[in-house]
Short mmCIF file of C-alpha atoms and ligand atoms in Angstrom, two decimals:
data_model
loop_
_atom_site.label_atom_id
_atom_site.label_comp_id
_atom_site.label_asym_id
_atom_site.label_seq_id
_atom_site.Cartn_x
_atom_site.Cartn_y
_atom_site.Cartn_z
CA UNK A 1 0.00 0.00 0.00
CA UNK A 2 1.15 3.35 -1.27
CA UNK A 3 1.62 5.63 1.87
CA UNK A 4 -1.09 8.58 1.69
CA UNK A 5 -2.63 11.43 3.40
CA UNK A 6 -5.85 12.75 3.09
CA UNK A 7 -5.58 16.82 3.51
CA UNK A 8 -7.64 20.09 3.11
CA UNK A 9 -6.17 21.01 -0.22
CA UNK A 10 -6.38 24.79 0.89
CA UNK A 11 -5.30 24.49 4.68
CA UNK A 12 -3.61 21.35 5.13
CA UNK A 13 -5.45 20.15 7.71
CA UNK A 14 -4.99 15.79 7.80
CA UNK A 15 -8.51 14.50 7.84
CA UNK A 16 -8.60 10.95 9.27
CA UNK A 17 -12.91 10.44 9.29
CA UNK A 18 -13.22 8.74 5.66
CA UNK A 19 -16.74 9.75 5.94
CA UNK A 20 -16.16 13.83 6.23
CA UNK A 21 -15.76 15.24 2.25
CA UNK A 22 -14.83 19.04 3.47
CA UNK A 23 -12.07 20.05 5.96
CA UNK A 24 -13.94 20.25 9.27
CA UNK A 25 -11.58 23.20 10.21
CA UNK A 26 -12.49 25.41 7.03
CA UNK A 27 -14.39 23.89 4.73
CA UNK A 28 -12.35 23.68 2.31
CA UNK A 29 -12.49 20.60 -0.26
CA UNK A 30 -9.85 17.42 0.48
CA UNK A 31 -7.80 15.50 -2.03
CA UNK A 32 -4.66 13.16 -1.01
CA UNK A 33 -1.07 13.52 -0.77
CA UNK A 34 0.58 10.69 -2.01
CA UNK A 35 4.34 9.44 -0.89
CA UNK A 36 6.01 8.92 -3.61
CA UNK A 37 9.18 7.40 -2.16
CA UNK A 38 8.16 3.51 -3.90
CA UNK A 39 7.35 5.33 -7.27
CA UNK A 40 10.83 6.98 -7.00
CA UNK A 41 13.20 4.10 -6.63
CA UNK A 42 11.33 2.99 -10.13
CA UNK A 43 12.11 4.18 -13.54
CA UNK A 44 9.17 5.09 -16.21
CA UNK A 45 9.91 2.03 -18.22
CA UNK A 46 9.85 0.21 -14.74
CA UNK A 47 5.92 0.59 -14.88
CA UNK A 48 5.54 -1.44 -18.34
CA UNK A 49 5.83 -4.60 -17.24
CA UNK A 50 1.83 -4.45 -16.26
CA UNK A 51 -0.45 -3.94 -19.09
CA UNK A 52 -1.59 -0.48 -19.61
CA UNK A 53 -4.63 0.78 -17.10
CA UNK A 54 -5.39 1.76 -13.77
CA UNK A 55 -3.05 -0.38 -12.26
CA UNK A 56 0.11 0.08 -14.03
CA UNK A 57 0.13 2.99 -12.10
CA UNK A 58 -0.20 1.27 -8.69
CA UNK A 59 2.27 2.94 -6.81
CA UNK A 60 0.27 6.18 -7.37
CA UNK A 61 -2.89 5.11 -6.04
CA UNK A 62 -4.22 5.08 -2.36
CA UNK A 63 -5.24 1.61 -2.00
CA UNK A 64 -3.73 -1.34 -1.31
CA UNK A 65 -3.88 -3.43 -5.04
CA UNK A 66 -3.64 -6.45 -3.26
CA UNK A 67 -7.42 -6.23 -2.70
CA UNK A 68 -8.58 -3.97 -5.70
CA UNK A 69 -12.00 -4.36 -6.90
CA UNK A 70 -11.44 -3.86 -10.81
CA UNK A 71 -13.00 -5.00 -14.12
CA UNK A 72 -9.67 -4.19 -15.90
CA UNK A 73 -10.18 -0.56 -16.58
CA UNK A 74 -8.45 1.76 -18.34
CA UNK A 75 -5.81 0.80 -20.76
CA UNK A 76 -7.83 3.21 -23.88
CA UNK A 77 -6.87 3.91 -27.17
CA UNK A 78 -5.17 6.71 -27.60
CA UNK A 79 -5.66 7.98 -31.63
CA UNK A 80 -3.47 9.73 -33.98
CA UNK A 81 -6.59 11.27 -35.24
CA UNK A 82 -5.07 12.80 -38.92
CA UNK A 83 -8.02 13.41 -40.70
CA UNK A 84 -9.31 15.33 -37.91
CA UNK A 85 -6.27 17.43 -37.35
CA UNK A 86 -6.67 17.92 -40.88
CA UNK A 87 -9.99 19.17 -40.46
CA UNK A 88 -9.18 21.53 -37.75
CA UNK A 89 -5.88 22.37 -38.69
CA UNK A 90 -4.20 20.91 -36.03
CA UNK A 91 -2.28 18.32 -37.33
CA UNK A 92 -0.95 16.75 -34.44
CA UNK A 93 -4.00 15.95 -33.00
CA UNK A 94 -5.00 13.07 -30.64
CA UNK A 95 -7.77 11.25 -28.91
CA UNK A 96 -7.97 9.59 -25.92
CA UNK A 97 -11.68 7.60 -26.27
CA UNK A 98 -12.17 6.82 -22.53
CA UNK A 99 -15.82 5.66 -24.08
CA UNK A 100 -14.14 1.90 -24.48
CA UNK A 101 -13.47 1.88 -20.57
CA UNK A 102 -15.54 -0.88 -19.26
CA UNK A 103 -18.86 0.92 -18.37
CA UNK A 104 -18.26 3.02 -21.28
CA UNK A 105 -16.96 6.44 -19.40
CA UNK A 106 -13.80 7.61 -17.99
CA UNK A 107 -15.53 7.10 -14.23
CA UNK A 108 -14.57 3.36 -14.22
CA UNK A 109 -10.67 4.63 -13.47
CA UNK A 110 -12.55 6.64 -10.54
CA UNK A 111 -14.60 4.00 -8.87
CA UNK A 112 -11.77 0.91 -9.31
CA UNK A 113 -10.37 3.19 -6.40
CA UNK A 114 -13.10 4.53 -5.16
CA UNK A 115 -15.04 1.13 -4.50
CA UNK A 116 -11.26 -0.36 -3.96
CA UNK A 117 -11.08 2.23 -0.59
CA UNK A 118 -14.82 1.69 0.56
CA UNK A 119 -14.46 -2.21 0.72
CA UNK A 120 -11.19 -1.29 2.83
CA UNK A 121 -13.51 0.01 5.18
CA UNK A 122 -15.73 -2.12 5.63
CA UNK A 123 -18.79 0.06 4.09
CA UNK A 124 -21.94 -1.91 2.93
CA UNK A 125 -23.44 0.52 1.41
CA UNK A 126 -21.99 3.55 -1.47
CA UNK A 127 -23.56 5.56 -3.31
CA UNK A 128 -23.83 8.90 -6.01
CA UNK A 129 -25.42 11.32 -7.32
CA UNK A 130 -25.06 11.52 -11.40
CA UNK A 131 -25.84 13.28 -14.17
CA UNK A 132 -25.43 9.59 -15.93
CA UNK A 133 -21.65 7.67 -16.36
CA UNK A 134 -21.02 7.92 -12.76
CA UNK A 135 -24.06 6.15 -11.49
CA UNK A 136 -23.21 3.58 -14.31
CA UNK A 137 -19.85 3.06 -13.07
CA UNK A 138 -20.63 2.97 -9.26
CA UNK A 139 -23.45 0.04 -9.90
CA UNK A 140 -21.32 -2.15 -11.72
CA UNK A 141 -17.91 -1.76 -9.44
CA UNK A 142 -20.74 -1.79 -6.36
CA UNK A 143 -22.08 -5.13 -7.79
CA UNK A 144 -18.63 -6.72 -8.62
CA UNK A 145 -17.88 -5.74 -4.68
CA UNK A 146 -21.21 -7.47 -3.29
CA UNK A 147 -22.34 -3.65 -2.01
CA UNK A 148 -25.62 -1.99 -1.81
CA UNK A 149 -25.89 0.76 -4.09
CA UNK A 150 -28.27 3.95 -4.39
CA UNK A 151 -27.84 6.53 -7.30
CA UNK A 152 -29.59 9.91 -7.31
CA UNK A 153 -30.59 10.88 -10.51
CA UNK A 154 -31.67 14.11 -11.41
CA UNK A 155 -35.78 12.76 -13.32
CA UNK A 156 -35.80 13.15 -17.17
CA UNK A 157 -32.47 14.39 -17.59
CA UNK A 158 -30.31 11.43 -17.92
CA UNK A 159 -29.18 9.55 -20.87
CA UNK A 160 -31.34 6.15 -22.06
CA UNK A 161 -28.01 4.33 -21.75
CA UNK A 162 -26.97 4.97 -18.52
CA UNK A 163 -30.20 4.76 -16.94
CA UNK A 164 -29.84 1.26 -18.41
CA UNK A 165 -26.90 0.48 -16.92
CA UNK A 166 -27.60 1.40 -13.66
CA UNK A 167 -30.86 -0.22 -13.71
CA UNK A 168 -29.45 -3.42 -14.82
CA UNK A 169 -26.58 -3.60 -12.32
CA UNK A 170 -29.22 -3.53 -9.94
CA UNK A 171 -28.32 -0.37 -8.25
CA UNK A 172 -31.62 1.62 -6.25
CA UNK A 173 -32.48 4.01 -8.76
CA UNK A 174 -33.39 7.31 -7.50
CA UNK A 175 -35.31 9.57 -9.63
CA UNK A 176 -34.58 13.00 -8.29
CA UNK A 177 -37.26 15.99 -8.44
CA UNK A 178 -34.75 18.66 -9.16
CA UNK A 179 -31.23 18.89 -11.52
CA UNK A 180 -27.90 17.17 -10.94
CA UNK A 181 -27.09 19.68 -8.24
CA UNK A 182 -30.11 19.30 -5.86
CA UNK A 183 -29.55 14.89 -6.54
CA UNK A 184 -26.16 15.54 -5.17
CA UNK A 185 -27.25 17.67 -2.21
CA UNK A 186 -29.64 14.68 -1.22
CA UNK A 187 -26.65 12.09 -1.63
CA UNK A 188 -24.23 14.08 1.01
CA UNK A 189 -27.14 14.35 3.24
CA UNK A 190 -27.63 10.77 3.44
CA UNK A 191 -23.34 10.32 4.06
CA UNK A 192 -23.44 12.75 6.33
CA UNK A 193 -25.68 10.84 8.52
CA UNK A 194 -23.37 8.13 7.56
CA UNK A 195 -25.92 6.28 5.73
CA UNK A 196 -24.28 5.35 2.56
CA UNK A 197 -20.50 6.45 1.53
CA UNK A 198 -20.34 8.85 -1.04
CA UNK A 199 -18.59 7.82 -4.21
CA UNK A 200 -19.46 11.31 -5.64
CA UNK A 201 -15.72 13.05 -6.99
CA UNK A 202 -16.03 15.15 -3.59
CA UNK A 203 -14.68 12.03 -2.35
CA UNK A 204 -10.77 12.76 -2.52
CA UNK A 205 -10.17 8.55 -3.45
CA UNK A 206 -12.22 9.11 -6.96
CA UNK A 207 -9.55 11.82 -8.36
CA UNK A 208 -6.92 9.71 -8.24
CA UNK A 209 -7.90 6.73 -10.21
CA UNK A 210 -8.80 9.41 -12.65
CA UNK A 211 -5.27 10.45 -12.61
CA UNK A 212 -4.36 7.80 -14.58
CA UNK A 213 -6.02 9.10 -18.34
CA UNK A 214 -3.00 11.62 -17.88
CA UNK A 215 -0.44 8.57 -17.01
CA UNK A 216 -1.48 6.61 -19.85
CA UNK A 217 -1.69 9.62 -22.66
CA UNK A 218 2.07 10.26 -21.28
CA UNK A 219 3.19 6.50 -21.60
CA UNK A 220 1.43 6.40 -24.79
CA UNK A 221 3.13 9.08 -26.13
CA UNK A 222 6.20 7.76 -25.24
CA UNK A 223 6.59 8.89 -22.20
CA UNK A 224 6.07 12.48 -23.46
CA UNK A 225 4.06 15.31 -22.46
CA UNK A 226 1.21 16.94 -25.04
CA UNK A 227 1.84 20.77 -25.12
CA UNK A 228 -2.17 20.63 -24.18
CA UNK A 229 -4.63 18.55 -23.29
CA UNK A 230 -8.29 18.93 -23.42
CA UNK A 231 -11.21 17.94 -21.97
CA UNK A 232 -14.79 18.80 -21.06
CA UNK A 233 -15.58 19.79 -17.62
CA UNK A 234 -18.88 19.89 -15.53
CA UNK A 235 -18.60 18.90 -11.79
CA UNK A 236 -14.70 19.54 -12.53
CA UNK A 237 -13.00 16.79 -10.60
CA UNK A 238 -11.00 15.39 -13.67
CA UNK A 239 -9.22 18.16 -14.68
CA UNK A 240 -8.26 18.36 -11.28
CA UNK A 241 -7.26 14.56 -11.52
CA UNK A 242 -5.15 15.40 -14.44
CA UNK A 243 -3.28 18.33 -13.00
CA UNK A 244 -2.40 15.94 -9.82
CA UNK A 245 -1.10 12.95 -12.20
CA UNK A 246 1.19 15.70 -13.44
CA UNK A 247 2.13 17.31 -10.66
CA UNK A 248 3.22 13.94 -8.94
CA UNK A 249 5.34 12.91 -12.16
CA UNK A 250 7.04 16.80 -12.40
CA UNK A 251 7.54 16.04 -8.59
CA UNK A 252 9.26 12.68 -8.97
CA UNK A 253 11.65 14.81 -11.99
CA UNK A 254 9.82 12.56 -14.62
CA UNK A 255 8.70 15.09 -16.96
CA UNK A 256 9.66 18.90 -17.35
CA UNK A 257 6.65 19.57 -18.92
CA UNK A 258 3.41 20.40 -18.21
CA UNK A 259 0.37 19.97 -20.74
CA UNK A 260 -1.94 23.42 -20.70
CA UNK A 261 -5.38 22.21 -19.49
CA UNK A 262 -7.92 23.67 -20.78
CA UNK A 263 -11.32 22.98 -20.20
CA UNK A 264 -14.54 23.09 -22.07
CA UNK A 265 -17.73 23.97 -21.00
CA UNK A 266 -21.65 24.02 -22.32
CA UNK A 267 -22.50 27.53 -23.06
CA UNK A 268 -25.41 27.19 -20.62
CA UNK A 269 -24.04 25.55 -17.84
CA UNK A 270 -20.33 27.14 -17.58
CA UNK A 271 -19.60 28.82 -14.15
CA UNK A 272 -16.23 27.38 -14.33
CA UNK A 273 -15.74 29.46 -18.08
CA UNK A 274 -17.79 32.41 -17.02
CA UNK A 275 -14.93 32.53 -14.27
CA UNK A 276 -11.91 32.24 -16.33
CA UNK A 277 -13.17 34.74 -18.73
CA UNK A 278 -13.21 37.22 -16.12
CA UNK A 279 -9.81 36.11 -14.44
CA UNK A 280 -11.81 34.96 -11.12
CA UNK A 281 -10.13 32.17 -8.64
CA UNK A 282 -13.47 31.34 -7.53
CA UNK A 283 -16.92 31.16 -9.78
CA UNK A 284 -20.63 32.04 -8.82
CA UNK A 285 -23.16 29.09 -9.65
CA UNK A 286 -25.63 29.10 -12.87
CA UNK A 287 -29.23 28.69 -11.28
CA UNK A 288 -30.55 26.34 -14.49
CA UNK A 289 -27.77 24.98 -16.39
CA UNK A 290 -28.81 23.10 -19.64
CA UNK A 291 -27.31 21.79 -22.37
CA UNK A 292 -27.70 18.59 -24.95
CA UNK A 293 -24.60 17.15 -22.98
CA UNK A 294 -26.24 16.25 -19.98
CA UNK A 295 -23.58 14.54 -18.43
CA UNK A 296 -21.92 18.27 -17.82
CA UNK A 297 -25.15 19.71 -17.18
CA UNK A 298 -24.11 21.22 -13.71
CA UNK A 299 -24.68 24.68 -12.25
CA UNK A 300 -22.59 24.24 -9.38
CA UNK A 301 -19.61 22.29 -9.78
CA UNK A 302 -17.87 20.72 -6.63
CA UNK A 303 -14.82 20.60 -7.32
CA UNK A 304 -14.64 24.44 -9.72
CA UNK A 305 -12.38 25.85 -7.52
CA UNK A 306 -9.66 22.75 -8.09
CA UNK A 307 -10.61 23.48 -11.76
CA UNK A 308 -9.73 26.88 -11.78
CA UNK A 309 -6.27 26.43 -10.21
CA UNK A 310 -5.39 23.30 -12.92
CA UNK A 311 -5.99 25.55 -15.48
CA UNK A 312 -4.19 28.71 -14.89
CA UNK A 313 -1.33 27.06 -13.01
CA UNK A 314 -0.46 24.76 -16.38
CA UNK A 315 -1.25 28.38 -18.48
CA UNK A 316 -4.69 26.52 -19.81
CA UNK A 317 -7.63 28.05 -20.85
CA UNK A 318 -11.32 27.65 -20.37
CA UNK A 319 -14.23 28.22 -22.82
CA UNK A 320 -17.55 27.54 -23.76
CA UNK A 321 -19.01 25.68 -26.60
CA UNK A 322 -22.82 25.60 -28.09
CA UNK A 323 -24.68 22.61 -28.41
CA UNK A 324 -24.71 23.09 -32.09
CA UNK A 325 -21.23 23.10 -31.70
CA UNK A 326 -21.12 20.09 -29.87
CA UNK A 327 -23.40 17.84 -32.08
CA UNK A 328 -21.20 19.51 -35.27
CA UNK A 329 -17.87 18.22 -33.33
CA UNK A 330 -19.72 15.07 -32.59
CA UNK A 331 -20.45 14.03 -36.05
CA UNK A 332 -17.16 15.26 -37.52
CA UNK A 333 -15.09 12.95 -35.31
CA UNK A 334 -18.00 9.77 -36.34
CA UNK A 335 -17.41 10.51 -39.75
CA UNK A 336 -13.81 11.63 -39.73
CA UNK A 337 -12.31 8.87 -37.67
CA UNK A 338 -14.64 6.20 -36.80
CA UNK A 339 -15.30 7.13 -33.21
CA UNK A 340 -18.67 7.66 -31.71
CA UNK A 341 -18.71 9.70 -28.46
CA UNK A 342 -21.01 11.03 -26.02
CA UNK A 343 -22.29 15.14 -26.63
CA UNK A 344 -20.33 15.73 -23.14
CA UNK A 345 -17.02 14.15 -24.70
CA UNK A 346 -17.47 16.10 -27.87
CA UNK A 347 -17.12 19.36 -26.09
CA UNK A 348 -13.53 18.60 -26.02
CA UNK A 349 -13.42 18.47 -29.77
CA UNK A 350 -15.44 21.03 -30.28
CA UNK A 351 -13.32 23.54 -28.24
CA UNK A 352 -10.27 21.89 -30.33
CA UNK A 353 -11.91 23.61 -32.96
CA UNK A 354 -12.80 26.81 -31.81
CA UNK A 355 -9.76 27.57 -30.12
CA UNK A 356 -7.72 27.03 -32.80
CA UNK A 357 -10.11 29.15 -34.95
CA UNK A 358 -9.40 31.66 -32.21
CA UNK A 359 -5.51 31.65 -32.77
CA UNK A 360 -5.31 30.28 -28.81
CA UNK A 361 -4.36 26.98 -29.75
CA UNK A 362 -1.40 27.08 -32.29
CA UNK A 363 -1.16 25.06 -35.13
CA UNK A 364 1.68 23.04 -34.22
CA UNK A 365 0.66 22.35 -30.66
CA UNK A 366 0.63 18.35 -29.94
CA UNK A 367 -3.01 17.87 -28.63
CA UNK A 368 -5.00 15.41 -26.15
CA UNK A 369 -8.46 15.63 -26.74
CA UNK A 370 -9.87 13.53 -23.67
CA UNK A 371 -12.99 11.91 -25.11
CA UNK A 372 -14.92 10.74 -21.88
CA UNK A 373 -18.04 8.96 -22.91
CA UNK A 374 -19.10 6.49 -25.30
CA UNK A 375 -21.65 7.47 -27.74
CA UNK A 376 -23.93 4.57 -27.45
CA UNK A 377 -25.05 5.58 -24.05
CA UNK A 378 -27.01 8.53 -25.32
CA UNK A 379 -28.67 6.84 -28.92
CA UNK A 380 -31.91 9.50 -28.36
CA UNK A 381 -28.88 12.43 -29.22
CA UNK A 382 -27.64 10.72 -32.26
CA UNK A 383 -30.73 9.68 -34.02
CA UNK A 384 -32.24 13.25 -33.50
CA UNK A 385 -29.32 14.46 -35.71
CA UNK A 386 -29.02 11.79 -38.14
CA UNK A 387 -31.01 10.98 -41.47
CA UNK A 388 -33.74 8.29 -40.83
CA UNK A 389 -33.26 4.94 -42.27
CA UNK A 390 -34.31 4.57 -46.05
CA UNK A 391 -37.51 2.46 -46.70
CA UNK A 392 -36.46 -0.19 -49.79
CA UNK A 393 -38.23 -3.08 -51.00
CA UNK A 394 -37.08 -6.62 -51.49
CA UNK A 395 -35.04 -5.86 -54.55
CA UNK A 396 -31.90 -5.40 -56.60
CA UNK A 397 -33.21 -2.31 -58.57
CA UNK A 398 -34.80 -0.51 -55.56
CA UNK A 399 -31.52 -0.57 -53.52
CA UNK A 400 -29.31 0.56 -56.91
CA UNK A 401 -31.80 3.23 -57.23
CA UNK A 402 -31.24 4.02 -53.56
CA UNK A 403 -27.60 4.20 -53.80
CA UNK A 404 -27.66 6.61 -56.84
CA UNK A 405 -28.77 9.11 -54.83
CA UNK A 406 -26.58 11.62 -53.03
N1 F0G B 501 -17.71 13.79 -19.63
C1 F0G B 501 -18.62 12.88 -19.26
C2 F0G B 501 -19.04 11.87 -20.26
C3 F0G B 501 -19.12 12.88 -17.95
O1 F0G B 501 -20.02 11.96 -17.60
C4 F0G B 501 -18.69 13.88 -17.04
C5 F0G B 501 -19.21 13.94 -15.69
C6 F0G B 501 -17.74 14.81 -17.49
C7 F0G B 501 -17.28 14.73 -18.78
C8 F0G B 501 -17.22 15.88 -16.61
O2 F0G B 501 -16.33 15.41 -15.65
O3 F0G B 501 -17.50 16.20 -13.63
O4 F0G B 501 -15.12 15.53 -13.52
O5 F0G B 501 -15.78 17.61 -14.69
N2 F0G B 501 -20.16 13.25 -15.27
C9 F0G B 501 -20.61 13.16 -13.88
C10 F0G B 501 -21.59 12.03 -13.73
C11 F0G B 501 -21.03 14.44 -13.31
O6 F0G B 501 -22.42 12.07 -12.81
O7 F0G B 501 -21.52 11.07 -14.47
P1 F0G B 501 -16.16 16.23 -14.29
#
């Protein structure tokens, strides 16, 4: 087991109650130093003798591997994607499609941790609130653990395939009068009263599994950093997660440097983008986000203030992106490349896009695009945007006719 302390990340305050999420001296949000004395006596090349994923990087991780509850995640593609460089005029261009994670989302590197920590303690019962992938995630790692899971759900606002998911992984399926942000105030009532434990990103254990996206893009790329790396943000724990996994490898003298984060946001639901615009350290809540990503459709993000710092410590940016924008960046990258991602995950492409149209992101830059979701867990977005299938009889002529036409 990797030595580790959990600390207020503005204080420094040690927190030792694994059921308190906020410093209990001043409030401030936790997250976990790790020792990296084991990782230092290693080289980089050390690490490859485990197959890429989560736990290649175990001697970054909180929990003792030994006992890990994991269905092999991580270990994602990460695409040269040419013709879309091409197309946006960034032709060193890359995706990372965290959609082929086992649940389909990036959230599996979370909970393998997450789930790993709670079953260290004993807890019988976890659960989230979710705007879709994490609820997913949660009942599948809660199920491989033999735990009781509840997800909160914000009613009518989650995607058909995640709903799914959770409802076949037998997790109890909260419907939630109210958005994302009034599911997750529910959920942290309940662990307060130390009903369930939280597996929301609050929880400083979720971050770091998430660290490892920004391990693997490195060890992909040959142990190399991307001058930038991209990805969408809504409750704005993973950007966090990706500015700790580089932190830790500047700190072991590993790399020199740092990727620019830069986050993307849904025009209307972007209090982390409304804050960078104006050069704020700390953002003020949207009242009604919305936006055809629902997975990022959060007014209040938890975690906005880590957000803020990840981006302008690496020199990042932050902007916002339509949903027109979004669907148009979806269906380039399906018919570009091959790869079919979630709305939320095509913010990241979509903000390729515009920044570079905006001169912020230079042509020769090497680029991560962190795709995040899968786009199979959200079939009602594609087939509104998508031609409807052709009616053809039983015969030879009627399909040649067919395919004559544009
Ligand atoms: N992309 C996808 C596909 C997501 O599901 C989420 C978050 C994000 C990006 C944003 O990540 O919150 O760390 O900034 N989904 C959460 C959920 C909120 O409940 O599934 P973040």
């Amino acid at each position: 087991m990797v030595e580790h302390k959990v600390v207020c990340w503005k204080c420094g305050n040690e927190v030792k109650d694994p059921y308190v999420n906020l410093c209990p001296k001043c409030g401030g949000l936790l997250t976990i130093r790790i020792d990296l004395s084991k990782a230092s006596e290693k080289n980089p090349e050390d690490l490859r003798q485990k197959p890429l994923g989560v736990w290649r990087y175990a001697d970054f991780m909180p929990v003792d591997e030994a006992h890990k509850v994991s269905i092999q995640e991580g270990g994602t593609p990460l695409y040269k994607t040419e013709a879309l460089g091409a197309a946006v005029d960034v032709p060193n261009a890359y995706v990372k499609f965290e959609g082929l994670n086992p649940t389909g989302s990036f959230k599996d590197r979370g909970m393998t941790v997450g789930v790993s920590h709670a079953k260290e303690l004993g807890a019988k019962v976890v659960g989230c609130a979710s705007t879709g992938n994490t609820s997913a995630a949660l009942s599948a790692y809660a199920s491989k653990a033999g735990m009781k899971c509840a997800v909160f759900l914000p009613s009518g606002k989650v995607a058909m395939g995640k709903l799914a998911q959770a409802l076949f992984f037998g997790a109890k399926v909260l419907s939630v009068d109210g958005n994302f942000d009034d599911a997750l105030a529910l959920a942290r009532k309940m662990a307060d009263e130390r009903k369930l434990y939280l597996l929301n990103s609050i929880n400083p254990y979720r971050p770091e599994g998430q660290k490892s996206v920004m391990f693997e893009i490195w060890d992909q790329l040959g142990f190399e950093m991307p001058d930038r790396v991209i990805l969408p943000v809504g409750n704005a724990a993973n950007i966090w997660a990706v500015y700790k996994a580089c932190m830790e490898l500047k700190e072991l003298g590993w790399i020199d440097k740092v990727p620019k984060l830069t986050g993307i946001q849904a025009a209307g639901a972007a209090p982390v983008a409304n804050a960078f615009a104006e050069g704020a350290t700390e953002f003020v809540p949207v009242g009604s986000p919305e936006t055809v990503a629902t997975a990022i459709r959060i007014g209040n993000p938890v975690s906005g203030q880590k957000a803020l710092k990840a981006i302008y410590d690496t020199k990042g940016y932050c902007a916002t992106v339509t949903d027109d924008e979004i669907i148009a960046a979806q269906k380039l990258l399906g018919r570009k490349e091959g790869i079919c991602v979630e709305p939320a995950s095509a913010a990241s492409v979509a903000g390729l896009k515009k920044l570079r149209e905006m001169g912020i992101i230079e042509k020769d830059e090497t680029v991560a695009c962190i795709c995040t979701g899968n786009g199979l867990k959200d079939p009602d977005t594609i087939l509104a945007n998508v031609p409807k299938p052709i009616p053809c009889q039983n015969s030879v002529e009627d399909v040649e006719r067919i395919l004559a036409q544009d």
